[in-house]
Amino acid sequence: MSNGGAGPSRLYRLRALPTIGAMPEPDSHSAPRKIIHIDMDAFFASVEQRDNPELRGRPVAVGGSAARGVVAAASYEARAFGVRSAMPSVTAKRRCPELLFVKPRFEVYRAVSQQIHAIFARYTPLIEPLSLDEAYLDVSADLRGVGSATRIAQLIRAQIREETGLTASAGVSYNKFIAKIASDQNKPDGICVVRPEQGAAFVAGLPARRFYGVGPKTAEKMAGLGIHTGADLRECELAFLVEHFGKSAQYLYHASRGVDHRAVKPDRTRKSIGAERTYGEDLQAEDALRAALDGIVDILWARVEKQASRGRTVTLKLKYNDFRQITRARSLDAPVTSREQLAAIGQQLLGDQLPVERGVRLLGLAVSSLDSGDEVATPAAAIAEPAPRQGRFEF
Amino acid sequence: MKFTVSRDALLKPLNLVAGVVERRQTLPILSNVLMVIEGDRLSLTGTDLEVELIGRVALAGGAGEDGEVTVPARKLVDICKSLPEGSDIQFSAEDGKVSVRSGRSRFTLSTLPAREFPSLEDSIGTHQLAVKQGQLKRLIDRTAFAMAQQDVRYYLNGMLWELKDQQLRVVATDGHRLALCTLQEKVDTDGDAQVILPRKGVLELARLLLDEEATIGIVIGSNHMRATTEDFTFTSKLVDGKFPDYQRVLPRASDKTVLGSRLELRQAFTRTAILSNEKYRGVRLKLSENTLDIVANNPEQEEAEETVPVEYVGGGLEIGFNVSYLLDVLSVLSGDKIKMSLSDPNSSALLEESEEGDSVYVVMPMRL
């Protein structure tokens, strides 16, 4: 169908302008949606254990064991010792002296991620990946005629196991918020279904910390206000939430009632592509800094190529050994189209900071202001009138 | 299993059967085609669990050795296609392999056990009819373009087949435009029915309708539709859903009727489309007494304008459309003139052949 680039899901969200007669409300607005959240179990670590039998059954951390390394992922054996992702490797080693460190192999994880994406695509085009190992699926339409969302989730889990040798957990519910929490409920290799009529009770029992956007700070603040669970949150008036939590208030108000209307967005586009590295030893000499940056350019350019998108803004990030961090950016009129160009801009931005007064522990580079190819980047497009709207039948 | 078949007799049915096989599969065996030899008949089956196609080939050289086996569909097609015209191909199966020989070429293909090849469960037929292949082809050709593709309203990703008062009518819509075609001759069947044939089923079925005058038998069940010709048996699951009430979408209050040359309008739309917005494809139609102006602009501020003489008496109207939707309709209509019925810029347009046609098209406007 040649509606010109706008995917079906997008058209579906557009409200019709012209109407034909008095049509009944489309039932898609009243029928509950069916959302699945799929989350691979200890993804990076499981891939490593799958590919290296010697790691099986042993505590494994993916990440650098070096002085400044960070645990990117921990196997369930390692988690038993209290090893968590994003934990400094040193701390992890202290908690679990047996811990085996494995270098991450992102190409492999990405390949597996594509495999599981292909499995999802057998059941629905509405896939919103959150990361390599996690995605929301909207299976309301049941395109394969499987019969139930729970059954679809089970089929997907079985196929992931069969085709990748890895396990995944699934949450099945009527919105994203509950589906995501549900997938965590029976981890690993589990499934949890929360039906619409169970939603409110399910949410009421949750610790406030589990709500999206509630981090340690907010949780502390909530505890101070006597809010510990979803039920407590539900007691709060909207105005009270606005006063204390500002922008998040609307979301918290609805979420605590088990309501979340966010759509599964298959066309979620990236805003930037970046690469960065923390160095084992501080860098200060110009040669060393420039060489290090060149290595980062390689990684970043590979990612840019893979995304098949082009950006106009290049940002350099420097973190000094006193943890002070600066970013410097340059925007061009046209997108960066070659590795050489990216390297030249990166080196220029770095050159502006030289000589550095203290050691640099981290270097990063990113491109943003991305276009995905189909947006025409002409000045005329920028001043174009609002998009035309195609009328729809209201069946 | 052992048999010999001429390349040219095998290639056409094999191609059609392999067309059903999807590139990406949930089960490895679904990328294979099932070959069964019974006496002097070879049957080939391809399936994706939604659509199944069986093709039959008579073995001219006499009976082979009965048996059944499955081999990779794509590879078999590629091999047969690349063998020289007029050649004979010998197949023999042993030790879990199939050997394919022709002239000085020999290929050994892997197999999967035929007993594991899934067959579409059949439901009991409730309606039967027989039509000419040419008639069915016309119904599909005139409407298939309006089917939705991967719409979340899954029941739009297919074609409605409606049997009512011994009349067969098909309808397709993606929510923006609708196409409807009715078979002119009455069909001999009892009872009314409404079923939705999935998009893939429609497209595969259309490929089989090669002999206009030959008959195709159709059996509709609660979950399946089966179509049988001399050489093929086609089975498709039906979409389990309710097709929207298309009658409510047909405009009834149009007060502006335009008659124009189909060819002239089609050419004018084709030319203006060049400078329409590539993404939205919008064109503006300005209707005045006996004249239709068509204007397109793109984001680069370029402009196309066409003036087409038409037969029209009445007030002026300015209305926008996706030009692709109009061109789709003008491409399937025939005859010298077409009739377009309009009312206001927010209401749909009805397009049809000016004579008593068998097809009706409804297109929703675009607010530009």
PDB file of N, CA, C and O in Angstrom, chain A residues 1-4 8 10-12 17-20 22-24 118 122 125-126 141 143 159 163 375-376 378 380 387-393 395, chain B residues 24-26 149-154 156 173-178 244 248-249 279-280 299-300 322 324-325 346 348 362 364-368:
ATOM      1  N   MET A   1       0.845  -1.180   0.000  1.00  0.00           N
ATOM      2  CA  MET A   1       0.000   0.000   0.000  1.00  0.00           C
ATOM      3  C   MET A   1       0.871   1.217   0.000  1.00  0.00           C
ATOM      4  O   MET A   1       1.922   1.254   0.640  1.00  0.00           O
ATOM      5  N   SER A   2       0.511   2.189  -0.739  1.00  0.00           N
ATOM      6  CA  SER A   2       1.423   3.300  -0.931  1.00  0.00           C
ATOM      7  C   SER A   2       0.953   4.527  -0.180  1.00  0.00           C
ATOM      8  O   SER A   2       0.720   5.556  -0.755  1.00  0.00           O
ATOM      9  N   ASN A   3       0.786   4.393   1.111  1.00  0.00           N
ATOM     10  CA  ASN A   3       0.426   5.583   1.871  1.00  0.00           C
ATOM     11  C   ASN A   3       1.670   6.413   2.126  1.00  0.00           C
ATOM     12  O   ASN A   3       1.611   7.423   2.799  1.00  0.00           O
ATOM     13  N   GLY A   4       2.810   5.923   1.606  1.00  0.00           N
ATOM     14  CA  GLY A   4       3.987   6.762   1.592  1.00  0.00           C
ATOM     15  C   GLY A   4       4.776   6.740   2.871  1.00  0.00           C
ATOM     16  O   GLY A   4       4.934   7.753   3.529  1.00  0.00           O
ATOM     17  N   PRO A   8       1.943   1.047   9.251  1.00  0.00           N
ATOM     18  CA  PRO A   8       0.553   0.815   9.616  1.00  0.00           C
ATOM     19  C   PRO A   8       0.248   1.208  11.057  1.00  0.00           C
ATOM     20  O   PRO A   8      -0.809   1.766  11.345  1.00  0.00           O
ATOM     21  N   ARG A  10       1.455   3.531  12.734  1.00  0.00           N
ATOM     22  CA  ARG A  10       1.344   4.961  12.887  1.00  0.00           C
ATOM     23  C   ARG A  10      -0.010   5.446  12.380  1.00  0.00           C
ATOM     24  O   ARG A  10      -0.671   6.248  13.018  1.00  0.00           O
ATOM     25  N   LEU A  11      -0.405   4.909  11.260  1.00  0.00           N
ATOM     26  CA  LEU A  11      -1.699   5.297  10.719  1.00  0.00           C
ATOM     27  C   LEU A  11      -2.791   4.977  11.714  1.00  0.00           C
ATOM     28  O   LEU A  11      -3.771   5.680  11.846  1.00  0.00           O
ATOM     29  N   TYR A  12      -2.583   3.864  12.403  1.00  0.00           N
ATOM     30  CA  TYR A  12      -3.602   3.401  13.310  1.00  0.00           C
ATOM     31  C   TYR A  12      -3.820   4.375  14.449  1.00  0.00           C
ATOM     32  O   TYR A  12      -4.891   4.497  14.979  1.00  0.00           O
ATOM     33  N   LEU A  17      -9.992  12.469  10.256  1.00  0.00           N
ATOM     34  CA  LEU A  17     -10.643  13.765  10.156  1.00  0.00           C
ATOM     35  C   LEU A  17     -12.039  13.612   9.584  1.00  0.00           C
ATOM     36  O   LEU A  17     -13.031  13.794  10.253  1.00  0.00           O
ATOM     37  N   PRO A  18     -12.136  13.219   8.296  1.00  0.00           N
ATOM     38  CA  PRO A  18     -13.472  13.111   7.716  1.00  0.00           C
ATOM     39  C   PRO A  18     -14.148  11.858   8.242  1.00  0.00           C
ATOM     40  O   PRO A  18     -13.491  10.885   8.568  1.00  0.00           O
ATOM     41  N   THR A  19     -15.431  11.886   8.339  1.00  0.00           N
ATOM     42  CA  THR A  19     -16.137  10.696   8.794  1.00  0.00           C
ATOM     43  C   THR A  19     -17.243  10.379   7.803  1.00  0.00           C
ATOM     44  O   THR A  19     -17.734  11.237   7.105  1.00  0.00           O
ATOM     45  N   ILE A  20     -17.598   9.120   7.750  1.00  0.00           N
ATOM     46  CA  ILE A  20     -18.690   8.723   6.879  1.00  0.00           C
ATOM     47  C   ILE A  20     -19.825   8.278   7.772  1.00  0.00           C
ATOM     48  O   ILE A  20     -19.736   7.261   8.430  1.00  0.00           O
ATOM     49  N   ALA A  22     -22.553   8.051  10.874  1.00  0.00           N
ATOM     50  CA  ALA A  22     -22.299   7.858  12.295  1.00  0.00           C
ATOM     51  C   ALA A  22     -21.889   6.411  12.515  1.00  0.00           C
ATOM     52  O   ALA A  22     -22.696   5.509  12.428  1.00  0.00           O
ATOM     53  N   MET A  23     -20.593   6.214  12.722  1.00  0.00           N
ATOM     54  CA  MET A  23     -20.070   4.856  12.859  1.00  0.00           C
ATOM     55  C   MET A  23     -19.880   4.542  14.333  1.00  0.00           C
ATOM     56  O   MET A  23     -19.597   5.424  15.127  1.00  0.00           O
ATOM     57  N   PRO A  24     -19.982   3.287  14.702  1.00  0.00           N
ATOM     58  CA  PRO A  24     -19.739   2.944  16.097  1.00  0.00           C
ATOM     59  C   PRO A  24     -18.264   3.129  16.441  1.00  0.00           C
ATOM     60  O   PRO A  24     -17.419   3.104  15.550  1.00  0.00           O
ATOM     61  N   ALA A 118      14.036 -11.703  15.340  1.00  0.00           N
ATOM     62  CA  ALA A 118      13.389 -12.428  14.229  1.00  0.00           C
ATOM     63  C   ALA A 118      12.284 -13.340  14.758  1.00  0.00           C
ATOM     64  O   ALA A 118      11.253 -13.517  14.113  1.00  0.00           O
ATOM     65  N   ARG A 122       7.874 -13.096  14.081  1.00  0.00           N
ATOM     66  CA  ARG A 122       6.960 -14.114  13.564  1.00  0.00           C
ATOM     67  C   ARG A 122       5.546 -13.892  14.097  1.00  0.00           C
ATOM     68  O   ARG A 122       4.582 -14.396  13.545  1.00  0.00           O
ATOM     69  N   PRO A 125       4.412  -7.334  14.170  1.00  0.00           N
ATOM     70  CA  PRO A 125       5.333  -6.305  13.711  1.00  0.00           C
ATOM     71  C   PRO A 125       5.560  -5.236  14.784  1.00  0.00           C
ATOM     72  O   PRO A 125       6.455  -4.421  14.663  1.00  0.00           O
ATOM     73  N   LEU A 126       4.747  -5.259  15.838  1.00  0.00           N
ATOM     74  CA  LEU A 126       4.843  -4.213  16.863  1.00  0.00           C
ATOM     75  C   LEU A 126       5.847  -4.614  17.940  1.00  0.00           C
ATOM     76  O   LEU A 126       5.480  -5.170  18.961  1.00  0.00           O
ATOM     77  N   ALA A 141      -3.326  -8.168  18.218  1.00  0.00           N
ATOM     78  CA  ALA A 141      -3.959  -8.600  16.974  1.00  0.00           C
ATOM     79  C   ALA A 141      -3.847 -10.112  16.750  1.00  0.00           C
ATOM     80  O   ALA A 141      -4.578 -10.667  15.961  1.00  0.00           O
ATOM     81  N   LEU A 143      -1.767 -12.105  15.083  1.00  0.00           N
ATOM     82  CA  LEU A 143      -1.725 -12.269  13.635  1.00  0.00           C
ATOM     83  C   LEU A 143      -1.594 -13.721  13.204  1.00  0.00           C
ATOM     84  O   LEU A 143      -1.989 -14.094  12.119  1.00  0.00           O
ATOM     85  N   GLN A 159      10.935 -21.057  21.423  1.00  0.00           N
ATOM     86  CA  GLN A 159      11.739 -20.899  20.210  1.00  0.00           C
ATOM     87  C   GLN A 159      13.080 -20.242  20.519  1.00  0.00           C
ATOM     88  O   GLN A 159      14.086 -20.570  19.900  1.00  0.00           O
ATOM     89  N   GLU A 163      16.352 -22.122  19.476  1.00  0.00           N
ATOM     90  CA  GLU A 163      17.179 -21.573  18.414  1.00  0.00           C
ATOM     91  C   GLU A 163      18.432 -20.878  18.911  1.00  0.00           C
ATOM     92  O   GLU A 163      19.383 -20.710  18.158  1.00  0.00           O
ATOM     93  N   GLU A 375      14.070  11.163   5.961  1.00  0.00           N
ATOM     94  CA  GLU A 375      13.758  12.573   6.140  1.00  0.00           C
ATOM     95  C   GLU A 375      14.616  13.380   5.171  1.00  0.00           C
ATOM     96  O   GLU A 375      15.815  13.215   5.110  1.00  0.00           O
ATOM     97  N   VAL A 376      13.997  14.235   4.418  1.00  0.00           N
ATOM     98  CA  VAL A 376      14.766  15.021   3.477  1.00  0.00           C
ATOM     99  C   VAL A 376      15.333  16.220   4.230  1.00  0.00           C
ATOM    100  O   VAL A 376      14.587  17.021   4.802  1.00  0.00           O
ATOM    101  N   THR A 378      16.471  19.208   3.733  1.00  0.00           N
ATOM    102  CA  THR A 378      16.623  20.444   2.985  1.00  0.00           C
ATOM    103  C   THR A 378      16.016  21.570   3.802  1.00  0.00           C
ATOM    104  O   THR A 378      15.133  21.344   4.623  1.00  0.00           O
ATOM    105  N   ALA A 380      13.987  23.659   2.803  1.00  0.00           N
ATOM    106  CA  ALA A 380      12.568  23.741   2.457  1.00  0.00           C
ATOM    107  C   ALA A 380      11.744  22.816   3.345  1.00  0.00           C
ATOM    108  O   ALA A 380      10.648  23.169   3.771  1.00  0.00           O
ATOM    109  N   ALA A 387       2.056  18.278   8.219  1.00  0.00           N
ATOM    110  CA  ALA A 387       1.869  17.112   7.364  1.00  0.00           C
ATOM    111  C   ALA A 387       0.403  16.951   6.992  1.00  0.00           C
ATOM    112  O   ALA A 387      -0.474  17.169   7.812  1.00  0.00           O
ATOM    113  N   PRO A 388       0.165  16.562   5.731  1.00  0.00           N
ATOM    114  CA  PRO A 388      -1.221  16.308   5.343  1.00  0.00           C
ATOM    115  C   PRO A 388      -1.767  15.106   6.112  1.00  0.00           C
ATOM    116  O   PRO A 388      -0.999  14.253   6.547  1.00  0.00           O
ATOM    117  N   ARG A 389      -3.065  15.091   6.254  1.00  0.00           N
ATOM    118  CA  ARG A 389      -3.638  13.961   6.990  1.00  0.00           C
ATOM    119  C   ARG A 389      -4.591  13.161   6.121  1.00  0.00           C
ATOM    120  O   ARG A 389      -5.554  13.710   5.589  1.00  0.00           O
ATOM    121  N   GLN A 390      -4.266  11.893   6.003  1.00  0.00           N
ATOM    122  CA  GLN A 390      -5.089  10.997   5.201  1.00  0.00           C
ATOM    123  C   GLN A 390      -6.337  10.613   5.990  1.00  0.00           C
ATOM    124  O   GLN A 390      -6.239  10.197   7.139  1.00  0.00           O
ATOM    125  N   GLY A 391      -7.487  10.781   5.379  1.00  0.00           N
ATOM    126  CA  GLY A 391      -8.737  10.388   6.023  1.00  0.00           C
ATOM    127  C   GLY A 391      -8.860   8.876   6.114  1.00  0.00           C
ATOM    128  O   GLY A 391      -8.269   8.165   5.312  1.00  0.00           O
ATOM    129  N   ARG A 392      -9.588   8.416   7.107  1.00  0.00           N
ATOM    130  CA  ARG A 392      -9.769   6.968   7.291  1.00  0.00           C
ATOM    131  C   ARG A 392     -11.245   6.656   7.411  1.00  0.00           C
ATOM    132  O   ARG A 392     -12.027   7.452   7.903  1.00  0.00           O
ATOM    133  N   PHE A 393     -11.591   5.454   6.999  1.00  0.00           N
ATOM    134  CA  PHE A 393     -12.946   4.978   7.233  1.00  0.00           C
ATOM    135  C   PHE A 393     -13.122   4.760   8.723  1.00  0.00           C
ATOM    136  O   PHE A 393     -12.211   4.274   9.380  1.00  0.00           O
ATOM    137  N   PHE A 395     -14.925   2.385  10.566  1.00  0.00           N
ATOM    138  CA  PHE A 395     -15.774   1.199  10.463  1.00  0.00           C
ATOM    139  C   PHE A 395     -16.592   1.039  11.732  1.00  0.00           C
ATOM    140  O   PHE A 395     -16.062   1.178  12.815  1.00  0.00           O
TER     141      PHE A 395
ATOM    142  N   ARG B  24      11.687 -17.260   5.663  1.00  0.00           N
ATOM    143  CA  ARG B  24      11.997 -17.450   7.070  1.00  0.00           C
ATOM    144  C   ARG B  24      10.991 -18.421   7.648  1.00  0.00           C
ATOM    145  O   ARG B  24       9.798 -18.253   7.480  1.00  0.00           O
ATOM    146  N   GLN B  25      11.480 -19.408   8.312  1.00  0.00           N
ATOM    147  CA  GLN B  25      10.627 -20.490   8.761  1.00  0.00           C
ATOM    148  C   GLN B  25      10.693 -20.711  10.258  1.00  0.00           C
ATOM    149  O   GLN B  25      11.711 -20.476  10.880  1.00  0.00           O
ATOM    150  N   THR B  26       9.597 -21.174  10.812  1.00  0.00           N
ATOM    151  CA  THR B  26       9.612 -21.549  12.222  1.00  0.00           C
ATOM    152  C   THR B  26      10.079 -22.983  12.374  1.00  0.00           C
ATOM    153  O   THR B  26      10.680 -23.345  13.369  1.00  0.00           O
ATOM    154  N   GLN B 149      -1.779  -4.297   4.615  1.00  0.00           N
ATOM    155  CA  GLN B 149      -0.569  -5.085   4.725  1.00  0.00           C
ATOM    156  C   GLN B 149      -0.088  -4.933   6.155  1.00  0.00           C
ATOM    157  O   GLN B 149       0.211  -3.841   6.581  1.00  0.00           O
ATOM    158  N   GLN B 150      -0.040  -6.002   6.899  1.00  0.00           N
ATOM    159  CA  GLN B 150       0.441  -5.955   8.278  1.00  0.00           C
ATOM    160  C   GLN B 150      -0.263  -4.905   9.109  1.00  0.00           C
ATOM    161  O   GLN B 150       0.362  -4.231   9.931  1.00  0.00           O
ATOM    162  N   ASP B 151      -1.527  -4.720   8.907  1.00  0.00           N
ATOM    163  CA  ASP B 151      -2.274  -3.783   9.740  1.00  0.00           C
ATOM    164  C   ASP B 151      -2.585  -4.477  11.065  1.00  0.00           C
ATOM    165  O   ASP B 151      -2.788  -5.686  11.093  1.00  0.00           O
ATOM    166  N   VAL B 152      -2.599  -3.693  12.161  1.00  0.00           N
ATOM    167  CA  VAL B 152      -2.952  -4.312  13.440  1.00  0.00           C
ATOM    168  C   VAL B 152      -4.400  -4.773  13.423  1.00  0.00           C
ATOM    169  O   VAL B 152      -4.771  -5.676  14.147  1.00  0.00           O
ATOM    170  N   ARG B 153      -5.226  -4.136  12.575  1.00  0.00           N
ATOM    171  CA  ARG B 153      -6.577  -4.664  12.379  1.00  0.00           C
ATOM    172  C   ARG B 153      -6.435  -5.835  11.430  1.00  0.00           C
ATOM    173  O   ARG B 153      -6.635  -5.710  10.227  1.00  0.00           O
ATOM    174  N   TYR B 154      -6.048  -6.993  11.979  1.00  0.00           N
ATOM    175  CA  TYR B 154      -5.613  -8.136  11.177  1.00  0.00           C
ATOM    176  C   TYR B 154      -6.664  -8.554  10.153  1.00  0.00           C
ATOM    177  O   TYR B 154      -6.340  -9.092   9.113  1.00  0.00           O
ATOM    178  N   LEU B 156      -8.194  -6.805   8.183  1.00  0.00           N
ATOM    179  CA  LEU B 156      -8.069  -6.049   6.936  1.00  0.00           C
ATOM    180  C   LEU B 156      -6.949  -6.603   6.060  1.00  0.00           C
ATOM    181  O   LEU B 156      -6.850  -6.260   4.883  1.00  0.00           O
ATOM    182  N   THR B 173     -10.085  -3.616   1.796  1.00  0.00           N
ATOM    183  CA  THR B 173      -9.885  -2.236   2.235  1.00  0.00           C
ATOM    184  C   THR B 173      -8.733  -2.175   3.220  1.00  0.00           C
ATOM    185  O   THR B 173      -8.491  -3.111   3.973  1.00  0.00           O
ATOM    186  N   ASP B 174      -7.995  -1.066   3.179  1.00  0.00           N
ATOM    187  CA  ASP B 174      -6.942  -0.862   4.169  1.00  0.00           C
ATOM    188  C   ASP B 174      -7.336   0.273   5.119  1.00  0.00           C
ATOM    189  O   ASP B 174      -6.517   0.779   5.865  1.00  0.00           O
ATOM    190  N   GLY B 175      -8.592   0.674   5.060  1.00  0.00           N
ATOM    191  CA  GLY B 175      -9.052   1.730   5.955  1.00  0.00           C
ATOM    192  C   GLY B 175      -8.996   3.110   5.323  1.00  0.00           C
ATOM    193  O   GLY B 175      -9.588   4.053   5.829  1.00  0.00           O
ATOM    194  N   HIS B 176      -8.247   3.226   4.197  1.00  0.00           N
ATOM    195  CA  HIS B 176      -8.173   4.504   3.489  1.00  0.00           C
ATOM    196  C   HIS B 176      -8.929   4.466   2.173  1.00  0.00           C
ATOM    197  O   HIS B 176      -9.384   5.485   1.681  1.00  0.00           O
ATOM    198  N   ARG B 177      -8.967   3.274   1.602  1.00  0.00           N
ATOM    199  CA  ARG B 177      -9.678   3.089   0.340  1.00  0.00           C
ATOM    200  C   ARG B 177     -10.261   1.690   0.365  1.00  0.00           C
ATOM    201  O   ARG B 177      -9.800   0.821   1.122  1.00  0.00           O
ATOM    202  N   LEU B 178     -11.274   1.530  -0.469  1.00  0.00           N
ATOM    203  CA  LEU B 178     -11.970   0.250  -0.487  1.00  0.00           C
ATOM    204  C   LEU B 178     -12.254  -0.138  -1.932  1.00  0.00           C
ATOM    205  O   LEU B 178     -12.553   0.717  -2.762  1.00  0.00           O
ATOM    206  N   PRO B 244     -15.207  -5.355   8.506  1.00  0.00           N
ATOM    207  CA  PRO B 244     -16.099  -4.218   8.752  1.00  0.00           C
ATOM    208  C   PRO B 244     -17.290  -4.221   7.788  1.00  0.00           C
ATOM    209  O   PRO B 244     -17.194  -4.746   6.685  1.00  0.00           O
ATOM    210  N   ARG B 248     -21.576   0.443   4.938  1.00  0.00           N
ATOM    211  CA  ARG B 248     -21.667   1.729   5.625  1.00  0.00           C
ATOM    212  C   ARG B 248     -20.649   2.726   5.108  1.00  0.00           C
ATOM    213  O   ARG B 248     -20.721   3.916   5.396  1.00  0.00           O
ATOM    214  N   VAL B 249     -19.665   2.215   4.377  1.00  0.00           N
ATOM    215  CA  VAL B 249     -18.590   3.069   3.895  1.00  0.00           C
ATOM    216  C   VAL B 249     -18.901   3.611   2.501  1.00  0.00           C
ATOM    217  O   VAL B 249     -18.325   4.596   2.051  1.00  0.00           O
ATOM    218  N   LYS B 279       6.429  11.576   0.189  1.00  0.00           N
ATOM    219  CA  LYS B 279       6.000  10.790   1.337  1.00  0.00           C
ATOM    220  C   LYS B 279       4.474  10.681   1.401  1.00  0.00           C
ATOM    221  O   LYS B 279       3.942   9.609   1.627  1.00  0.00           O
ATOM    222  N   TYR B 280       3.806  11.789   1.190  1.00  0.00           N
ATOM    223  CA  TYR B 280       2.344  11.778   1.377  1.00  0.00           C
ATOM    224  C   TYR B 280       1.571  11.648   0.069  1.00  0.00           C
ATOM    225  O   TYR B 280       0.420  11.260   0.070  1.00  0.00           O
ATOM    226  N   PRO B 299       7.866  19.568  -1.153  1.00  0.00           N
ATOM    227  CA  PRO B 299       8.537  20.425  -0.162  1.00  0.00           C
ATOM    228  C   PRO B 299       9.561  21.367  -0.789  1.00  0.00           C
ATOM    229  O   PRO B 299       9.939  22.353  -0.185  1.00  0.00           O
ATOM    230  N   GLU B 300      10.024  21.051  -1.995  1.00  0.00           N
ATOM    231  CA  GLU B 300      10.978  21.944  -2.665  1.00  0.00           C
ATOM    232  C   GLU B 300      10.255  23.107  -3.344  1.00  0.00           C
ATOM    233  O   GLU B 300      10.873  23.861  -4.103  1.00  0.00           O
ATOM    234  N   ASN B 322      -4.576  11.227  -1.886  1.00  0.00           N
ATOM    235  CA  ASN B 322      -3.321  10.541  -2.154  1.00  0.00           C
ATOM    236  C   ASN B 322      -3.408  10.078  -3.603  1.00  0.00           C
ATOM    237  O   ASN B 322      -4.242   9.239  -3.944  1.00  0.00           O
ATOM    238  N   SER B 324      -1.674   8.170  -5.339  1.00  0.00           N
ATOM    239  CA  SER B 324      -1.463   6.736  -5.580  1.00  0.00           C
ATOM    240  C   SER B 324      -2.769   5.963  -5.476  1.00  0.00           C
ATOM    241  O   SER B 324      -2.991   5.002  -6.211  1.00  0.00           O
ATOM    242  N   TYR B 325      -3.617   6.379  -4.534  1.00  0.00           N
ATOM    243  CA  TYR B 325      -4.894   5.681  -4.380  1.00  0.00           C
ATOM    244  C   TYR B 325      -5.759   5.854  -5.632  1.00  0.00           C
ATOM    245  O   TYR B 325      -6.429   4.924  -6.072  1.00  0.00           O
ATOM    246  N   ASN B 346     -14.389  16.672   2.964  1.00  0.00           N
ATOM    247  CA  ASN B 346     -14.142  15.712   4.031  1.00  0.00           C
ATOM    248  C   ASN B 346     -14.780  14.353   3.778  1.00  0.00           C
ATOM    249  O   ASN B 346     -14.654  13.454   4.595  1.00  0.00           O
ATOM    250  N   SER B 348     -15.744  10.909   1.330  1.00  0.00           N
ATOM    251  CA  SER B 348     -15.066  10.023   0.400  1.00  0.00           C
ATOM    252  C   SER B 348     -15.572  10.207  -1.025  1.00  0.00           C
ATOM    253  O   SER B 348     -16.653  10.738  -1.265  1.00  0.00           O
ATOM    254  N   VAL B 362     -13.983   3.203  -3.294  1.00  0.00           N
ATOM    255  CA  VAL B 362     -14.197   4.351  -2.422  1.00  0.00           C
ATOM    256  C   VAL B 362     -12.833   4.809  -1.920  1.00  0.00           C
ATOM    257  O   VAL B 362     -12.025   3.984  -1.469  1.00  0.00           O
ATOM    258  N   MET B 364     -10.873   7.705   0.556  1.00  0.00           N
ATOM    259  CA  MET B 364     -11.019   8.801   1.510  1.00  0.00           C
ATOM    260  C   MET B 364     -10.110   9.950   1.092  1.00  0.00           C
ATOM    261  O   MET B 364      -9.011   9.733   0.588  1.00  0.00           O
ATOM    262  N   PRO B 365     -10.548  11.184   1.299  1.00  0.00           N
ATOM    263  CA  PRO B 365      -9.714  12.315   0.910  1.00  0.00           C
ATOM    264  C   PRO B 365      -8.564  12.525   1.896  1.00  0.00           C
ATOM    265  O   PRO B 365      -8.504  11.898   2.944  1.00  0.00           O
ATOM    266  N   MET B 366      -7.676  13.409   1.513  1.00  0.00           N
ATOM    267  CA  MET B 366      -6.539  13.761   2.352  1.00  0.00           C
ATOM    268  C   MET B 366      -6.648  15.249   2.616  1.00  0.00           C
ATOM    269  O   MET B 366      -6.881  16.025   1.689  1.00  0.00           O
ATOM    270  N   ARG B 367      -6.514  15.632   3.869  1.00  0.00           N
ATOM    271  CA  ARG B 367      -6.551  17.078   4.146  1.00  0.00           C
ATOM    272  C   ARG B 367      -5.150  17.615   3.962  1.00  0.00           C
ATOM    273  O   ARG B 367      -4.232  17.271   4.679  1.00  0.00           O
ATOM    274  N   LEU B 368      -4.989  18.456   2.941  1.00  0.00           N
ATOM    275  CA  LEU B 368      -3.650  18.951   2.609  1.00  0.00           C
ATOM    276  C   LEU B 368      -3.374  20.283   3.285  1.00  0.00           C
ATOM    277  O   LEU B 368      -4.292  21.047   3.538  1.00  0.00           O
TER     278      LEU B 368
END
